[in-house]
Short mmCIF file of C-alpha atoms in Angstrom, two decimals:
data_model
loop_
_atom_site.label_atom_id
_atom_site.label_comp_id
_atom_site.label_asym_id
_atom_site.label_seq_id
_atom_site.Cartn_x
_atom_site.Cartn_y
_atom_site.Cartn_z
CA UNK A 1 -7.46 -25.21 -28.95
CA UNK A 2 -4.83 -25.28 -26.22
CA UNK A 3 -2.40 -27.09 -28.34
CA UNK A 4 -2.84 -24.00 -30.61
CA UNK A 5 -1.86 -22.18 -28.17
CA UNK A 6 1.03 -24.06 -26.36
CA UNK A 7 2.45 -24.08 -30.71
CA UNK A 8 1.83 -20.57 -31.44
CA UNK A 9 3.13 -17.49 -31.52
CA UNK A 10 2.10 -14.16 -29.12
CA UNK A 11 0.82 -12.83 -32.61
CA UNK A 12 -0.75 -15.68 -33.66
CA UNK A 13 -2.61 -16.26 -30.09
CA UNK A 14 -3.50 -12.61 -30.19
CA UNK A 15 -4.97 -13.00 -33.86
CA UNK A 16 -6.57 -16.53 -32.63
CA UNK A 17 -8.83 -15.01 -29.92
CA UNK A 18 -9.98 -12.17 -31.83
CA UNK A 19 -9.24 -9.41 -29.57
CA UNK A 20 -10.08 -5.09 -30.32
CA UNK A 21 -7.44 -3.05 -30.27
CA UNK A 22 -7.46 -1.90 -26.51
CA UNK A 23 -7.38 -5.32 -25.52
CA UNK A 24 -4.69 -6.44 -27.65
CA UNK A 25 -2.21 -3.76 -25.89
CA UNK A 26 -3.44 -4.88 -22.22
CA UNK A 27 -2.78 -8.67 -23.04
CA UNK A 28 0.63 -7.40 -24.72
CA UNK A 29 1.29 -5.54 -21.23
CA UNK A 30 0.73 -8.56 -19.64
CA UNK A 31 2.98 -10.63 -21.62
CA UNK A 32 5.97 -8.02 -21.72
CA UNK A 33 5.51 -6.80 -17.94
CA UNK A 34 7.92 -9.35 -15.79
CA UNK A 35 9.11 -7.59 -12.76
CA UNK A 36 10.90 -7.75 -9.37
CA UNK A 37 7.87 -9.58 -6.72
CA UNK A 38 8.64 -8.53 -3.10
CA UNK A 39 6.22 -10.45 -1.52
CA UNK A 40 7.83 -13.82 -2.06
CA UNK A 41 9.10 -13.54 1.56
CA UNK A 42 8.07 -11.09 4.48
CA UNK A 43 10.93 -8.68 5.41
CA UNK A 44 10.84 -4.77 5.94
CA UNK A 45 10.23 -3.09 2.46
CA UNK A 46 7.73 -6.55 1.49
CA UNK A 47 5.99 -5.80 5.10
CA UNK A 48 5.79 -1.89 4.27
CA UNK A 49 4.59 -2.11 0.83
CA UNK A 50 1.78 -4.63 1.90
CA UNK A 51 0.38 -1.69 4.32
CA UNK A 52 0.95 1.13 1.91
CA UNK A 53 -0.87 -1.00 -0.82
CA UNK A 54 -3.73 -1.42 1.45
CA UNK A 55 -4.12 2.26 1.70
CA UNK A 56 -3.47 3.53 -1.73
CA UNK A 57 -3.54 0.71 -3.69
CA UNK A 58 -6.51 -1.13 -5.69
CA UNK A 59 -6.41 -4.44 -7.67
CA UNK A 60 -9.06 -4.49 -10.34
CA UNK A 61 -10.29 -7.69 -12.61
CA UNK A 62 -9.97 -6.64 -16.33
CA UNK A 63 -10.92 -8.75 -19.70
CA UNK A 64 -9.75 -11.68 -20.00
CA UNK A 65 -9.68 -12.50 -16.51
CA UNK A 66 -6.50 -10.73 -15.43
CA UNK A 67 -5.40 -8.14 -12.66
CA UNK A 68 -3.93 -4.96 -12.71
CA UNK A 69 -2.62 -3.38 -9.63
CA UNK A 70 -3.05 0.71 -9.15
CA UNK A 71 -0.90 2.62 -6.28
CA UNK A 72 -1.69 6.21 -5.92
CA UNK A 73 0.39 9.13 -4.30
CA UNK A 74 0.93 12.78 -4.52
CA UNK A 75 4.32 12.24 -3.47
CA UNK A 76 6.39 11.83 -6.19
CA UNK A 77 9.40 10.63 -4.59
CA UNK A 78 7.95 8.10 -2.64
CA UNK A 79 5.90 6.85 -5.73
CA UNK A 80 9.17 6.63 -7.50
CA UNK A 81 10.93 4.62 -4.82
CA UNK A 82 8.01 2.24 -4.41
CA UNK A 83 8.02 1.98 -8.08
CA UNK A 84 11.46 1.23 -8.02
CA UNK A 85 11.37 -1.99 -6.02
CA UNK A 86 9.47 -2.94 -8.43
CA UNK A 87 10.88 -1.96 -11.94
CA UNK A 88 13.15 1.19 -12.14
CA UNK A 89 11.80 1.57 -16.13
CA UNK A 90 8.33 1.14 -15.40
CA UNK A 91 6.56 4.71 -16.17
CA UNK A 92 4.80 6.50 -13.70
CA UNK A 93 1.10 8.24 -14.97
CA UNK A 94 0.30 11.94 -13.61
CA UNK A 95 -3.24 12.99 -12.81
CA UNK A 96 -5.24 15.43 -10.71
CA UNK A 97 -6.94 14.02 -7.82
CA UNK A 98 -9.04 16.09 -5.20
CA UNK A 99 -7.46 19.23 -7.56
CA UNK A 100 -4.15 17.86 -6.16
CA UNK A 101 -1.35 16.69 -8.72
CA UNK A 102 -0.87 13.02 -8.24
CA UNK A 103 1.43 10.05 -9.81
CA UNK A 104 -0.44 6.44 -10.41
CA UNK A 105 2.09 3.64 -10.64
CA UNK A 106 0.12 0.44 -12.68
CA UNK A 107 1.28 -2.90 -12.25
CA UNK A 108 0.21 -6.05 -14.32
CA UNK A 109 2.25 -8.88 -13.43
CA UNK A 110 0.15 -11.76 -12.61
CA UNK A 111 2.46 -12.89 -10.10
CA UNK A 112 2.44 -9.94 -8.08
CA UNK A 113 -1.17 -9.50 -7.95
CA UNK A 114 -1.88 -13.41 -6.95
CA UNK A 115 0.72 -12.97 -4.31
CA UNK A 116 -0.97 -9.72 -2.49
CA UNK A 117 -4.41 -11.38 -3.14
CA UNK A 118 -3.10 -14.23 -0.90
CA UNK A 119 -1.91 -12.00 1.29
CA UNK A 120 -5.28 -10.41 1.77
CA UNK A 121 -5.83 -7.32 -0.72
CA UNK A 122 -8.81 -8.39 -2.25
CA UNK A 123 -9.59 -7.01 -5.70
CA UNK A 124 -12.25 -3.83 -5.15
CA UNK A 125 -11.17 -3.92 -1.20
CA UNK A 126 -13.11 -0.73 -0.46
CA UNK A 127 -16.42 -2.85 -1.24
CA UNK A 128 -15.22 -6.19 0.63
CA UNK A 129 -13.65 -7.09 3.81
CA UNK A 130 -9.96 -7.84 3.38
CA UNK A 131 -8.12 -10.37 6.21
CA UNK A 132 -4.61 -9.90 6.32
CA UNK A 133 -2.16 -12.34 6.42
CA UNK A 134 -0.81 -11.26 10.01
CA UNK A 135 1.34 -14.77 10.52
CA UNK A 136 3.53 -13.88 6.96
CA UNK A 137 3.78 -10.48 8.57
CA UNK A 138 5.90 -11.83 11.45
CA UNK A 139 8.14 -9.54 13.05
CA UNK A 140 7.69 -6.95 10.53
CA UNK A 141 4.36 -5.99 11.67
CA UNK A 142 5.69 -2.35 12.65
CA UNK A 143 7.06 -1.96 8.89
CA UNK A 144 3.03 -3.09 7.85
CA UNK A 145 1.95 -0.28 10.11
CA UNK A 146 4.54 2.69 8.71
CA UNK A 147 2.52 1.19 4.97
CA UNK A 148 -0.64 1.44 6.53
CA UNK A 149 -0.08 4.96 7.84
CA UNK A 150 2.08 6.61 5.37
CA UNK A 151 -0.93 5.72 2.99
CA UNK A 152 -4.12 6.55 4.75
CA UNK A 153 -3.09 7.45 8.55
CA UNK A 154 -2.23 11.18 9.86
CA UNK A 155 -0.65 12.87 12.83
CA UNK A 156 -0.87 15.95 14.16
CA UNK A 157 0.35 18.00 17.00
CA UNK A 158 -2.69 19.05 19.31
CA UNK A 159 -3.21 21.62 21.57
CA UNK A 160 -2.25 20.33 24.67
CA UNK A 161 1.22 19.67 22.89
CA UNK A 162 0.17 15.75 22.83
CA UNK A 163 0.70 13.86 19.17
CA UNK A 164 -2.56 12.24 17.67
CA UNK A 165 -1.88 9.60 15.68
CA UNK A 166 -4.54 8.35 13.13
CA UNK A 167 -5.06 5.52 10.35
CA UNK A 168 -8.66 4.83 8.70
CA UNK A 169 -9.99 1.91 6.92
CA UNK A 170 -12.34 -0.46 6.23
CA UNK A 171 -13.74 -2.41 9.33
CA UNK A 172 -13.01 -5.41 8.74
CA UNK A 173 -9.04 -5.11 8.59
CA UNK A 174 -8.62 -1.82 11.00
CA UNK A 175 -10.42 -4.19 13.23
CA UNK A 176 -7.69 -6.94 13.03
CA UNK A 177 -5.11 -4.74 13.47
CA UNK A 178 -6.76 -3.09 16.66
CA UNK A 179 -6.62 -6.47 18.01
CA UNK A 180 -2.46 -6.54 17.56
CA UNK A 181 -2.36 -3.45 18.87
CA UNK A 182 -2.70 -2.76 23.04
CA UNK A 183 -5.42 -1.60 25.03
CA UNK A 184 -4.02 1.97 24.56
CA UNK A 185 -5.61 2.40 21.01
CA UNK A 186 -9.07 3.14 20.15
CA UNK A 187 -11.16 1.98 17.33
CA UNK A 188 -14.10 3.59 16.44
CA UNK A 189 -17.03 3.59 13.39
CA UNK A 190 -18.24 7.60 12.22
CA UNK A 191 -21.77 7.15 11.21
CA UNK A 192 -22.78 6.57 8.03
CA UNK A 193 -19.15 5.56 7.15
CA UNK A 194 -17.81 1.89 6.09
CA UNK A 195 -14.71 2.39 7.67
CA UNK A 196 -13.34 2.12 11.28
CA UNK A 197 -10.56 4.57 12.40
CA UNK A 198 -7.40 3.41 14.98
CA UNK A 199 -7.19 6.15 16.98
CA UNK A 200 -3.98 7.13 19.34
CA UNK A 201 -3.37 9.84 21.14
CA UNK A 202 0.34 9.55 23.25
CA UNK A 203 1.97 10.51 26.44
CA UNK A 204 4.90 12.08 27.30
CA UNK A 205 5.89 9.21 28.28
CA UNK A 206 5.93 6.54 24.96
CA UNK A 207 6.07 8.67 22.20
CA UNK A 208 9.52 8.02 21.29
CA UNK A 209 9.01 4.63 21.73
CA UNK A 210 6.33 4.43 19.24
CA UNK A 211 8.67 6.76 16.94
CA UNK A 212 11.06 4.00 17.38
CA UNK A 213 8.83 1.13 16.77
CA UNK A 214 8.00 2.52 13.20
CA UNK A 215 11.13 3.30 11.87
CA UNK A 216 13.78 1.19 13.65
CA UNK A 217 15.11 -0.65 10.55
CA UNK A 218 13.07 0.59 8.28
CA UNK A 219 13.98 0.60 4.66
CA UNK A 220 11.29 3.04 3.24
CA UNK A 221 9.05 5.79 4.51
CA UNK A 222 7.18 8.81 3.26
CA UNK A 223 9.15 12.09 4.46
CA UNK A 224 6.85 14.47 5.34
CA UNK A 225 4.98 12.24 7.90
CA UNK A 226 8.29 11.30 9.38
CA UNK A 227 8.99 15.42 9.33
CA UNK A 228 6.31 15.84 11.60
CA UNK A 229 7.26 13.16 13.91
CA UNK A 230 10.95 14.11 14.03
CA UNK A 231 10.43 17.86 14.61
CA UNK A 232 7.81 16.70 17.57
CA UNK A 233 10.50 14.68 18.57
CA UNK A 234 13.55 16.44 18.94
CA UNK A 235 11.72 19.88 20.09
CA UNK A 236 10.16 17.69 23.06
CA UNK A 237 12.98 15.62 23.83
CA UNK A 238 15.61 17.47 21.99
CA UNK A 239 17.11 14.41 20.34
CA UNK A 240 15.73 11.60 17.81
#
């Protein structure tokens, strides 16, 4: 049977193991889709897009034993950029999520998906606990974060004119990154919930020096989070 295979063509394989319809155009994705992998080596965008994936992004098992990798975002233009990196001809799919207009980008390359599965996505990672490969991450463990929260963090201006800054996730990896993060941060469990949320809340005194830990080099970034941050900024402190 595998010398079949190794001597035949994608038509005859297809034909060979007897596939429907459906599954003959997700093995023929699979086959055609070759794109850019950024996670060969750890650098800014690589470091980002690991974090943002871990927030919005899933990895599912389909037939035949293959991955597909799904990132989410009502952005558009941040979709588009991440997309991008990847493939600039790759077509984005729009949706309705929470009654919200949203753009799914759907990746298939093998390569890709074993590489962020090393890394520590784990296929269905809101069900499992996910360890991150922190020691790839290196120095760009601030470009991991700006992922992290540009997918599922938040930050808000409170009343007493301090900036909350927020990221929620499941346990088990929230609770590694607590651990990189000082004493400063909280972590905490809502009942009921299997997630963990980071919690920060800054003084006048280090918020620009958190501002400038995120985005100091950084290559990519969602705009409207950085918005808030830079109006905070420059109103308090009157420059960036």
């Amino acid at each position: 049977k595998m010398c079949f295979i190794k001597n035949s063509s994608f038509r005859h394989i297809i034909n060979y193991l007897n596939l429907n319809d459906k599954c003959k155009k997700e093995f023929r994705s699979v086959q055609k889709q070759h794109i850019f992998n950024p996670f060969k080596t750890s650098n800014p965008t690589s470091a980002y897009l690991l974090g943002y994936i871990l927030g919005d992004g899933n990895i599912n098992i389909r037939r035949n034993n293959y991955y597909t990798l799904n990132i989410t975002s009502k952005d558009y233009e941040h979709i588009n950029q991440i997309k991008n990196i990847f493939d600039d001809t790759i077509k984005l799919s729009e949706h309705t999520k929470n009654n919200h207009k949203a753009w799914s980008l759907s990746i298939v390359d093998q390569d890709v998906c074993n590489d962020l599965i090393k890394l520590g996505i784990k296929p269905q990672k809101s069900y499992v606990d996910s360890t991150i490969n922190f020691e790839w991450l290196g120095n760009n463990l601030s470009h991991f974060i700006r992922g992290l929260f540009d997918s599922d963090g938040c930050i808000r201006i409170k009343n007493s004119n301090s900036l909350e800054f927020t990221i929620a996730g499941h346990y088990s990896y929230i609770n590694e990154i607590h651990n990189y993060m000082n004493n400063q941060w909280s972590c905490y469990k809502p009942k009921n919930e299997n997630i963990n949320i980071l919690n920060k809340i800054w003084s006048n005194t280090d918020k620009r020096d958190f501002y400038k830990y995120l985005y100091t080099n950084a290559t990519i970034w969602l705009q409207r989070k950085r918005d808030i941050f830079d109006e905070y900024i420059i109103n308090n402190f009157h420059q960036l």
